[in-house]
CSV table of C-alpha atoms and ligand atoms in Angstrom, one decimal:
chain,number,residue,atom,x,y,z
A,17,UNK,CA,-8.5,37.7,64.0
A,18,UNK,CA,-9.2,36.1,67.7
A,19,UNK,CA,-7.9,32.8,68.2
A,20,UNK,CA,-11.5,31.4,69.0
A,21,UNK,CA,-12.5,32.8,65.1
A,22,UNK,CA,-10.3,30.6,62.9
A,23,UNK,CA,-11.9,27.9,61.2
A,24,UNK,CA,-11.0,24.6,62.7
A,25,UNK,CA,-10.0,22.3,60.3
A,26,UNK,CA,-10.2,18.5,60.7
A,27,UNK,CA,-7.3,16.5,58.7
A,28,UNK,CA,-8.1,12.7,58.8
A,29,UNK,CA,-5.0,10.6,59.1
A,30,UNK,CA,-5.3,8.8,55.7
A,31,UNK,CA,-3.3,5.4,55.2
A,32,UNK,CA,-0.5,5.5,58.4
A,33,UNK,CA,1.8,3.3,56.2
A,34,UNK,CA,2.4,5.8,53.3
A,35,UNK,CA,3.6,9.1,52.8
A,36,UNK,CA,0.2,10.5,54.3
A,37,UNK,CA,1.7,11.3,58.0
A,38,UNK,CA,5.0,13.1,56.1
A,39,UNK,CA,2.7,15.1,54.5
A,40,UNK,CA,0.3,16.5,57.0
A,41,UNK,CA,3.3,16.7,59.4
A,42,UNK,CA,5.5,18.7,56.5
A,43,UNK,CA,2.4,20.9,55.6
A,44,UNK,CA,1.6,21.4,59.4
A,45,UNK,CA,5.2,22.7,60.1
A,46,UNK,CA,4.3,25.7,57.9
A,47,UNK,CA,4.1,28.8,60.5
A,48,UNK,CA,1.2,30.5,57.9
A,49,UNK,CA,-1.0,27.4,59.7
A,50,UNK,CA,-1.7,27.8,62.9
A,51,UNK,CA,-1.9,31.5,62.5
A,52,UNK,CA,-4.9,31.0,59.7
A,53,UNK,CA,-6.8,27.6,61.5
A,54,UNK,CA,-7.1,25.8,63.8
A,55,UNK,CA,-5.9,22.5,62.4
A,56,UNK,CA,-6.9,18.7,64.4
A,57,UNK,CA,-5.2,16.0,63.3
A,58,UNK,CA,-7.9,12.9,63.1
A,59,UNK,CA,-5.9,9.9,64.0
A,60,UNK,CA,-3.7,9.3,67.3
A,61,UNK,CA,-0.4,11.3,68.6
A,62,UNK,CA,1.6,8.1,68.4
A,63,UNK,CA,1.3,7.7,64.4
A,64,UNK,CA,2.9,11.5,64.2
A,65,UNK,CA,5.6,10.8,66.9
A,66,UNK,CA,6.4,7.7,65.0
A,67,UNK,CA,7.2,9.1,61.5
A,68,UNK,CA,8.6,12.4,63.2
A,69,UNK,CA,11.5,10.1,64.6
A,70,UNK,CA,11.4,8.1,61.4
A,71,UNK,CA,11.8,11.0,58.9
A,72,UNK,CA,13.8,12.7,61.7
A,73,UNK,CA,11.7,16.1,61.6
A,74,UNK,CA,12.6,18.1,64.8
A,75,UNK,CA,11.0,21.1,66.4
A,76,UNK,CA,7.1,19.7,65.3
A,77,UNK,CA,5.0,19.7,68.4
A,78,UNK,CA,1.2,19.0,68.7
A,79,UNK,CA,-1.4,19.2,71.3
A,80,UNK,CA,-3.1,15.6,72.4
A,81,UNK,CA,-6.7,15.5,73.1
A,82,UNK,CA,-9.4,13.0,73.8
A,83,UNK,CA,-12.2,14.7,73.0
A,84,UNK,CA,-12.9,18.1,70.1
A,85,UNK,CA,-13.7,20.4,73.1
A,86,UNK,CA,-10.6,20.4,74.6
A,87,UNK,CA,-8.9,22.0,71.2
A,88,UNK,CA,-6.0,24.6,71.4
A,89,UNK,CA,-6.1,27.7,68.8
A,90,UNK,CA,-2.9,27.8,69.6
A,91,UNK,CA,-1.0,24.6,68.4
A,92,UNK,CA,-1.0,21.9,66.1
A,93,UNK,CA,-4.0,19.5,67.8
A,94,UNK,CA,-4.3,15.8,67.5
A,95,UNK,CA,-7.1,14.3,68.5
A,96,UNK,CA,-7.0,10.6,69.9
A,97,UNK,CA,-9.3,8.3,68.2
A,98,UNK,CA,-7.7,5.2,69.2
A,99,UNK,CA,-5.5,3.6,72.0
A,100,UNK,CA,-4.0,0.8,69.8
A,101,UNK,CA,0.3,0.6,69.0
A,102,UNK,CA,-0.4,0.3,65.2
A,103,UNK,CA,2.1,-1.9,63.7
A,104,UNK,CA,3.3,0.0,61.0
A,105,UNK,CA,4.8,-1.1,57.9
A,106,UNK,CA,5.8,2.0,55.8
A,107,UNK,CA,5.3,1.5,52.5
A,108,UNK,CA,3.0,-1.6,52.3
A,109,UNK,CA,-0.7,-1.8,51.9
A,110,UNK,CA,-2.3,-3.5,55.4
A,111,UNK,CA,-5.6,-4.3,57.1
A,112,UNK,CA,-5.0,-2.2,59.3
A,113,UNK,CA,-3.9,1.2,57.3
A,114,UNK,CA,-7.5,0.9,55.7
A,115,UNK,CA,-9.2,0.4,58.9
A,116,UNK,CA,-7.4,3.3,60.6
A,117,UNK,CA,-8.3,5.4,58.1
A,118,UNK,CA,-11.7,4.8,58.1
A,119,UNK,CA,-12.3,5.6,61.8
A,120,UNK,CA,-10.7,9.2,61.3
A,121,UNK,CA,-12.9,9.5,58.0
A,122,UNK,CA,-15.9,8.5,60.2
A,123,UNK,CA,-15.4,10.5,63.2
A,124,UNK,CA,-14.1,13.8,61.0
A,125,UNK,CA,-17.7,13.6,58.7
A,126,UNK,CA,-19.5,12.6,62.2
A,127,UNK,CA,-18.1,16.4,63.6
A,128,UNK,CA,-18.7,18.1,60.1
A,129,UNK,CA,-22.0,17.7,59.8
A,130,UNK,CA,-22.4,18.0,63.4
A,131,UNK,CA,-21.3,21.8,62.4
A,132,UNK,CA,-18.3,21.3,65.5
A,133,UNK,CA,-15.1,21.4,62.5
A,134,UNK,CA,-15.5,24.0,59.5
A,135,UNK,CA,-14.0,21.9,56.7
A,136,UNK,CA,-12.4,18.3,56.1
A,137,UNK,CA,-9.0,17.9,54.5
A,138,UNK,CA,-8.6,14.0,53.7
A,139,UNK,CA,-4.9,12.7,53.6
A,140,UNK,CA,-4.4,10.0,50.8
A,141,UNK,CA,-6.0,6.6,51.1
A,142,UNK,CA,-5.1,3.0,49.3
A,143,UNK,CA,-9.1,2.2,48.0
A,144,UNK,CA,-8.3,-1.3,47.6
A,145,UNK,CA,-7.2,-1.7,51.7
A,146,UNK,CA,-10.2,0.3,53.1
A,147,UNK,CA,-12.9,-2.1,51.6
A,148,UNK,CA,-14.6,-3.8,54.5
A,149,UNK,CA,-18.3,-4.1,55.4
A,150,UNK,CA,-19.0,-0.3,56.3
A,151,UNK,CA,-17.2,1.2,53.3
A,152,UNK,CA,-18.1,-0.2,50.1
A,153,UNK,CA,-16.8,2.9,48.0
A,154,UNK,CA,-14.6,3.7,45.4
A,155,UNK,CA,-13.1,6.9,47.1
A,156,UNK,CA,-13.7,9.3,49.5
A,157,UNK,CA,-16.1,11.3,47.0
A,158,UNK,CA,-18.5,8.5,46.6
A,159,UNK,CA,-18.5,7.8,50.4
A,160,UNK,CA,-18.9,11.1,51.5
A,161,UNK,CA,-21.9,11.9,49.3
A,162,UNK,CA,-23.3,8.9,50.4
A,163,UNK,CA,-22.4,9.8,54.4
A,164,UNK,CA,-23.7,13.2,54.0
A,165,UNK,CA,-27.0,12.4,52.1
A,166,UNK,CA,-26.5,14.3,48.7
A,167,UNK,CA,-27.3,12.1,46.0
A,168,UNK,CA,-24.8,13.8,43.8
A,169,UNK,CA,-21.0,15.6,44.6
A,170,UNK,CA,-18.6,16.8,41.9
A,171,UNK,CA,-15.0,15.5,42.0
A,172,UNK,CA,-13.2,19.0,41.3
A,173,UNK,CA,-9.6,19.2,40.8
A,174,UNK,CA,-8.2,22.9,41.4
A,175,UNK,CA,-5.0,25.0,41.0
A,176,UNK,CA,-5.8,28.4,40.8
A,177,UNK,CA,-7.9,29.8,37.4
A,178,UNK,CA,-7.3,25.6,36.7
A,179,UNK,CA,-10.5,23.5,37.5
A,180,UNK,CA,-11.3,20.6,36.3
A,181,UNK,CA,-14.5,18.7,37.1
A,182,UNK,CA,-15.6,15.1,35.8
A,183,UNK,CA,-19.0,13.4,34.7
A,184,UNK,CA,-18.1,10.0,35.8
A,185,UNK,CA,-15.3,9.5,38.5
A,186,UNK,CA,-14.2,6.1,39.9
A,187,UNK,CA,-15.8,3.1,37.5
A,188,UNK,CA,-13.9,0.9,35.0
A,189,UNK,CA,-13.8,2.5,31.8
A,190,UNK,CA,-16.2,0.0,30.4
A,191,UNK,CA,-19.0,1.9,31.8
A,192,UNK,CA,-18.3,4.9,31.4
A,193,UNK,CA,-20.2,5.8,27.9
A,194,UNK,CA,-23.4,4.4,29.3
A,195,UNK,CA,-22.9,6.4,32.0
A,196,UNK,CA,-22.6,9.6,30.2
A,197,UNK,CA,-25.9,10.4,30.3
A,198,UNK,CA,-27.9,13.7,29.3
A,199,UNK,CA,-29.4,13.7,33.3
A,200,UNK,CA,-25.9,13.0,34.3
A,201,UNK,CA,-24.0,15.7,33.0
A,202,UNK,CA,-26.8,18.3,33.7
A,203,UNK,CA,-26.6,17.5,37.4
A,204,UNK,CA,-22.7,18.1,37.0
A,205,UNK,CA,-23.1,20.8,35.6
A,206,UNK,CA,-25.5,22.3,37.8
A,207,UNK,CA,-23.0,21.4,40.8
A,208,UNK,CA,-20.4,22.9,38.8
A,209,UNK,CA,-22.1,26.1,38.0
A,210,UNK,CA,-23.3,26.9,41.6
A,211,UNK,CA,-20.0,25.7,43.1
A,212,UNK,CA,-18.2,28.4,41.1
A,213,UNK,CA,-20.2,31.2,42.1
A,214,UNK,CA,-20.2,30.6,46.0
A,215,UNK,CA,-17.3,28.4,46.4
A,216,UNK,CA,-15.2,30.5,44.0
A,217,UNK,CA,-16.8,33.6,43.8
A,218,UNK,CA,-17.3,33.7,40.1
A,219,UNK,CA,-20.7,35.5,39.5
A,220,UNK,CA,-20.5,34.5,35.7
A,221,UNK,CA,-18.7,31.4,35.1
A,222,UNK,CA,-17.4,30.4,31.6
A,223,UNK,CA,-17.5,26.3,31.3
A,224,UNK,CA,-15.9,24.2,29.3
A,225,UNK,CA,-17.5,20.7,28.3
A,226,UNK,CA,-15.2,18.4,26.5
A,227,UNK,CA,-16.1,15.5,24.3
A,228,UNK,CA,-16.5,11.9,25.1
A,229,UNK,CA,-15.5,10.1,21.7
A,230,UNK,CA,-12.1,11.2,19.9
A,231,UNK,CA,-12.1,14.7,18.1
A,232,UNK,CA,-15.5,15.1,19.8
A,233,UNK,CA,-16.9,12.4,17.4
A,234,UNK,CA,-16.0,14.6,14.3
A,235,UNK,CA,-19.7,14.7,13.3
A,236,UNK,CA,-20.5,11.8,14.0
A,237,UNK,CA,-18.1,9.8,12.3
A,238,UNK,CA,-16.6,8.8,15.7
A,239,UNK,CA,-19.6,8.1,17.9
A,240,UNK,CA,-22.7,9.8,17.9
A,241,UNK,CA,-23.0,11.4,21.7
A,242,UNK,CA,-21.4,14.5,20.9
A,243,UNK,CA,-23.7,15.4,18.0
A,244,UNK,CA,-27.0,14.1,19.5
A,245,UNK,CA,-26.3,14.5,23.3
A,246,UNK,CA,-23.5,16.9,23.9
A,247,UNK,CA,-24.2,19.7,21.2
A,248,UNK,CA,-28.0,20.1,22.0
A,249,UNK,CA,-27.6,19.9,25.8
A,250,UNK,CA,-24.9,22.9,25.8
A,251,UNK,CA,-27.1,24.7,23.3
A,252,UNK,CA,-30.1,24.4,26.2
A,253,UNK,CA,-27.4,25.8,28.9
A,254,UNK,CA,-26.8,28.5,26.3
A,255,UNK,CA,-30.3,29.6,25.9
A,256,UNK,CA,-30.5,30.0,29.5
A,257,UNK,CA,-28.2,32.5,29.2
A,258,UNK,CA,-25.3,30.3,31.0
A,259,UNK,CA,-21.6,30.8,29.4
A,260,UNK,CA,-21.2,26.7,28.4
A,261,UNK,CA,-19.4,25.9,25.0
A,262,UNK,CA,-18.0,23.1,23.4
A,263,UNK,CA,-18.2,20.3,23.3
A,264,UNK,CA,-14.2,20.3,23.1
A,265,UNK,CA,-12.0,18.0,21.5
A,266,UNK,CA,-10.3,17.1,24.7
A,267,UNK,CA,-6.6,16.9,23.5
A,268,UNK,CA,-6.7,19.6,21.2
A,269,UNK,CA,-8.0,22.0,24.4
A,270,UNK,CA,-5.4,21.1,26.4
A,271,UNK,CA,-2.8,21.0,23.8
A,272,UNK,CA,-3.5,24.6,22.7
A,273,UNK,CA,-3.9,26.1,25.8
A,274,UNK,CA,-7.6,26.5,25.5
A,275,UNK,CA,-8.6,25.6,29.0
A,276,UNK,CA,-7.0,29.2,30.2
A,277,UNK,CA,-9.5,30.9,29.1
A,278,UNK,CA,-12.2,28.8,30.8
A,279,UNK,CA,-13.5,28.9,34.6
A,280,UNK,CA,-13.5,25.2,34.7
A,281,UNK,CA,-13.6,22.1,32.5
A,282,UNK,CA,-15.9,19.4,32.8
A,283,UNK,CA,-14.6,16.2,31.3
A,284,UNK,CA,-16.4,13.0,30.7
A,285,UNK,CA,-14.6,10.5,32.3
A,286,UNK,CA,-11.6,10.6,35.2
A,287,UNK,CA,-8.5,10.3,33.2
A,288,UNK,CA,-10.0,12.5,30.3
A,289,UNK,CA,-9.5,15.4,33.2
A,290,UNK,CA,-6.8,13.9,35.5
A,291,UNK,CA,-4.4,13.1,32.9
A,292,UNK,CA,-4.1,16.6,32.0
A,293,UNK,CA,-4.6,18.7,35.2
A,294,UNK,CA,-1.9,16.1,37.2
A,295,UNK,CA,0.2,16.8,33.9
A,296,UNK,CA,-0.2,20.6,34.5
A,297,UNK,CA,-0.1,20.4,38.5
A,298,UNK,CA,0.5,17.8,40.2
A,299,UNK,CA,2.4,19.5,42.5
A,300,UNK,CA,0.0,22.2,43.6
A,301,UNK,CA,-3.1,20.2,42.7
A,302,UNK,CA,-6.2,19.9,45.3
A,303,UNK,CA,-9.3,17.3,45.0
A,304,UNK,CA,-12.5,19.4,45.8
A,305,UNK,CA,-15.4,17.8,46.3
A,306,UNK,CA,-18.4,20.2,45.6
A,307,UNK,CA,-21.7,19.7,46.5
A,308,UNK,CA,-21.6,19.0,50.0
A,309,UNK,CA,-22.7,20.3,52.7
A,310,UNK,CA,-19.3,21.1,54.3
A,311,UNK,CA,-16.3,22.0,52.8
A,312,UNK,CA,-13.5,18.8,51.4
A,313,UNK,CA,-10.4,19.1,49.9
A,314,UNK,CA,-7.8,16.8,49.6
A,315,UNK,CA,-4.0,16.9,47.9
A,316,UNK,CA,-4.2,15.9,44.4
A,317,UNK,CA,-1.7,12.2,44.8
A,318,UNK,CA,-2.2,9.1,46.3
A,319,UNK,CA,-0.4,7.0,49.1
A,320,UNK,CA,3.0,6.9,47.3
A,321,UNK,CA,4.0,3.3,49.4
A,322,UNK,CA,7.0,3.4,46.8
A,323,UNK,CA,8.6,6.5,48.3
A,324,UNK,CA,7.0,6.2,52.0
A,325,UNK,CA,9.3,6.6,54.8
A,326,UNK,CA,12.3,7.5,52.7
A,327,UNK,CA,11.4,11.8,53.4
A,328,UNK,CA,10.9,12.5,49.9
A,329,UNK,CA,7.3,13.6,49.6
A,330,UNK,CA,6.2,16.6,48.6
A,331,UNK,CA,3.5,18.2,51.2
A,332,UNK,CA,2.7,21.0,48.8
A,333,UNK,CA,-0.3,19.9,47.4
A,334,UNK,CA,-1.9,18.8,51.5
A,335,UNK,CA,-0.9,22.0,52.5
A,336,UNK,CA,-2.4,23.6,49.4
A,337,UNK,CA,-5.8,21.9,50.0
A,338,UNK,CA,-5.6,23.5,53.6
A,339,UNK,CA,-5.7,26.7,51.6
A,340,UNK,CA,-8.1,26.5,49.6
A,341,UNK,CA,-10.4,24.8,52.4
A,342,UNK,CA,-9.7,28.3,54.1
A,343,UNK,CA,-10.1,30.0,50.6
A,344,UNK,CA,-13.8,28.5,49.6
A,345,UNK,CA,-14.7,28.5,53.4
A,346,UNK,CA,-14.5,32.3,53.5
A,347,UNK,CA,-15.8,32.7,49.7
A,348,UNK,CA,-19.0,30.8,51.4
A,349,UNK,CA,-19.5,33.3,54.1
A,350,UNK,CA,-18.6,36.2,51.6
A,351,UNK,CA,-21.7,34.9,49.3
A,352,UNK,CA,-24.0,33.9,51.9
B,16,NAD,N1,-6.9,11.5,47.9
B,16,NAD,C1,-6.7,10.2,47.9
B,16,NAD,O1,-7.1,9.5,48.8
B,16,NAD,C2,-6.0,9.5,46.7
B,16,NAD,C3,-5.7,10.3,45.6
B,16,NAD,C4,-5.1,9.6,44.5
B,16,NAD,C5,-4.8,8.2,44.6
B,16,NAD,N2,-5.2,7.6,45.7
B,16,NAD,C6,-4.9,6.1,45.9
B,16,NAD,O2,-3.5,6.0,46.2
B,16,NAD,C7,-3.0,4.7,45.7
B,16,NAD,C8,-1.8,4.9,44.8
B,16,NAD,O3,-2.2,5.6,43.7
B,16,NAD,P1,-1.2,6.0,42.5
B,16,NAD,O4,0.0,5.2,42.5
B,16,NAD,O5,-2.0,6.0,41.3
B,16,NAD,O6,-0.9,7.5,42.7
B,16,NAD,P2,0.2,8.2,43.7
B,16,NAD,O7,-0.2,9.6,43.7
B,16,NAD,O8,0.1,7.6,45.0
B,16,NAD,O9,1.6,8.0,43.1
B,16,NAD,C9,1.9,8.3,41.8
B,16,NAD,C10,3.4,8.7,41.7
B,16,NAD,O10,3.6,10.0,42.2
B,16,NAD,C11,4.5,10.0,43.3
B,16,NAD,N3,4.0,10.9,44.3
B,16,NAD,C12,2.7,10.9,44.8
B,16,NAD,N4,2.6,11.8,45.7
B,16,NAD,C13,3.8,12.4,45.9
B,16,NAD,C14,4.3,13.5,46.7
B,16,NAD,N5,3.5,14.1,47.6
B,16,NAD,N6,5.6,13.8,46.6
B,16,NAD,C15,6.4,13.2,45.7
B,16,NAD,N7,6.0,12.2,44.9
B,16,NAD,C16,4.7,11.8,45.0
B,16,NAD,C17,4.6,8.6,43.8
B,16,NAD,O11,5.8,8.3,44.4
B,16,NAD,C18,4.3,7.8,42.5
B,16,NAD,O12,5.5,7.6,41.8
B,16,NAD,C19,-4.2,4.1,45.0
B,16,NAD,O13,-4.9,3.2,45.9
B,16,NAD,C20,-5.1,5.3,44.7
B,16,NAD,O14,-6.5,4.9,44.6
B,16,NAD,C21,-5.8,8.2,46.8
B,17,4TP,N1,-9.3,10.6,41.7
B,17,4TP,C1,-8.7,11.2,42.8
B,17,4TP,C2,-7.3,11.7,42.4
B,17,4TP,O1,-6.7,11.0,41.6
B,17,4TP,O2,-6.8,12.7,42.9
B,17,4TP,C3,-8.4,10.2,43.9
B,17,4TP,O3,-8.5,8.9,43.5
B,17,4TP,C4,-9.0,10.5,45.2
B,17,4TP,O4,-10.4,10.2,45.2
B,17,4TP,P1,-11.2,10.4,46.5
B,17,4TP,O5,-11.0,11.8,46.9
B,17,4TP,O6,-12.6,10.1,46.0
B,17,4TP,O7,-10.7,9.5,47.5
């Protein structure tokens, strides 16, 4: 492959007082990298040099630029975005690690859609610090739809033949059956469906729906959704010739093993799906969002502030969403 063909990858900085930094920088150390993409480094050279000295990581060097243009295939880049000495406090939610984070989400969206980076790869934020005026969001999946003007994405978690997508992501749990709507989960679906054929090169993809009440309502007896929303809705996918069963009895699938012989699963709700794919891999996990018009992943945790600056977090998962950026990017092109 020519230098000048790898896809360049933008990795936004995520919160710069939790483990975020260690992980990009512990992923980024991985040779396999630079020889695959060309990785930039949204944020500012001065956050990395800080938490190499802190974790003391030798031998990591990067490339400082100013603007995208004057990118190296050939290292580890880090592209500027402000001049400010952040005062970071590992391992405590600040002001400031949500507004930092924001301008690398903002610029790195700003250069996808501009077509100039190939795919995003988000490092962890805190959701409750990055509130302010311009992002009113529960997550990056609800501000990057928003920002990239689909009217609906598809949070996607992925290790390997594991997928898991859910109906309703990020709201209190109180809303979620109201939510579950029949127009809902069709859309999902339909995002689901599509992304497994291009993004994952499935031509037939077998889909698991799960159940929104306990036991899948057991007829009824347990909420009526499943009966007179869930069951007729699959049958309609069915008769279009689409491989969709269930609805599934969420614990019993996963506690028999019944999701291996699925594509993907499409729970109702976040923790009906999270629970069990962190439970299963955590470790290797990656947050997809599909439906977009560029290419997201993100590792599967979140900011970690208890174990921050102590060099114990695992980069597995960040540099497994660099992967499968890589992985969907060329599935795209393959398809296309
Ligand atoms: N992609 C994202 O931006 C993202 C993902 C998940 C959670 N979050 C946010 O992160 C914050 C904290 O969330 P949380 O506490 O529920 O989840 P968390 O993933 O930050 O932490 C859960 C537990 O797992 C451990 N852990 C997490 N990542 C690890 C790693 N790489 N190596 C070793 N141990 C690790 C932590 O120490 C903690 O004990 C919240 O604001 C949440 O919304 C962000
Ligand atoms: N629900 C995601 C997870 O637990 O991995 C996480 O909160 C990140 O969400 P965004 O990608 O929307 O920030």
């Amino acid at each position: 492959m020519e230098e000048t063909d790898k896809p360049i990858i933008a990795i936004t900085i995520g919160d710069v007082n939790s483990i975020a930094p260690e992980v990009i920088i512990k992923a980024l150390e991985d040779a396999r990298i630079i020889k695959m993409m060309t990785p930039v480094v949204y944020g500012s050279g001065k956050i990395l040099s800080y938490y190499r000295k802190a974790l003391n990581i030798r031998d990591f060097n990067y490339f400082q630029l100013k603007k995208l243009d004057e990118l190296s295939h050939k290292k580890l880049n880090v592209l500027n975005l402000w001049e400010d000495t952040i005062n970071i406090t590992m391992g405590e939610s600040t002001a400031d690690g949500g507004k930092y984070a924001l301008i690398s989400i903002k610029q790195a969206v700003e250069d996808a859609l501009a077509g100039k980076v190939d795919a995003i790869v988000t490092a962890p934020i805190n959701k409750h610090n990055i509130q302010s005026d311009e992002f009113k969001f529960a997550g990056h999946t609800e501000y990057l739809a928003q920002a990239s003007g689909v009217d609906e994405s598809l949070m996607l978690l992925v290790d390997e033949g594991l997928r898991v997508g859910v109906v309703t992501g990020h709201i209190p749990i109180s809303e979620v059956a109201q939510k579950v709507t029949k127009e809902k989960i069709n859309k999902k679906l339909s995002i689901l469906e599509k992304s497994l054929k291009i993004d994952f090169g499935i031509a037939k993809p077998r889909i698991a729906v799960l159940g929104l009440n306990p036991h899948a309502g057991d007829g009824g007896v347990i909420g009526t959704e499943d009966e007179e929303m869930l069951k007729p809705l699959i049958q309609e996918w069915k008769d279009k010739g689409k491989l969709v069963f269930g609805p599934f009895p969420s614990d019993g699938f996963f506690g028999n093993g019944q999701y291996k012989k699925f594509d993907a699963v499409l729970a109702m709700y976040h923790d009906q799906g999270l629970i069990p794919f962190k439970t299963l891999a955590f470790a290797n996990g990656v947050n997809f969002t599909a439906g977009l018009p560029f290419v997201r992943t993100s590792p599967d945790h979140g900011t970690a502030y208890d174990i921050t600056g102590k060099n114990l977090a695992d980069e597995t998962s960040m540099r497994q969403a660099l992967f499968l950026a890589l992985e969907i990017l060329k599935n795209r092109k393959e398809y296309s």
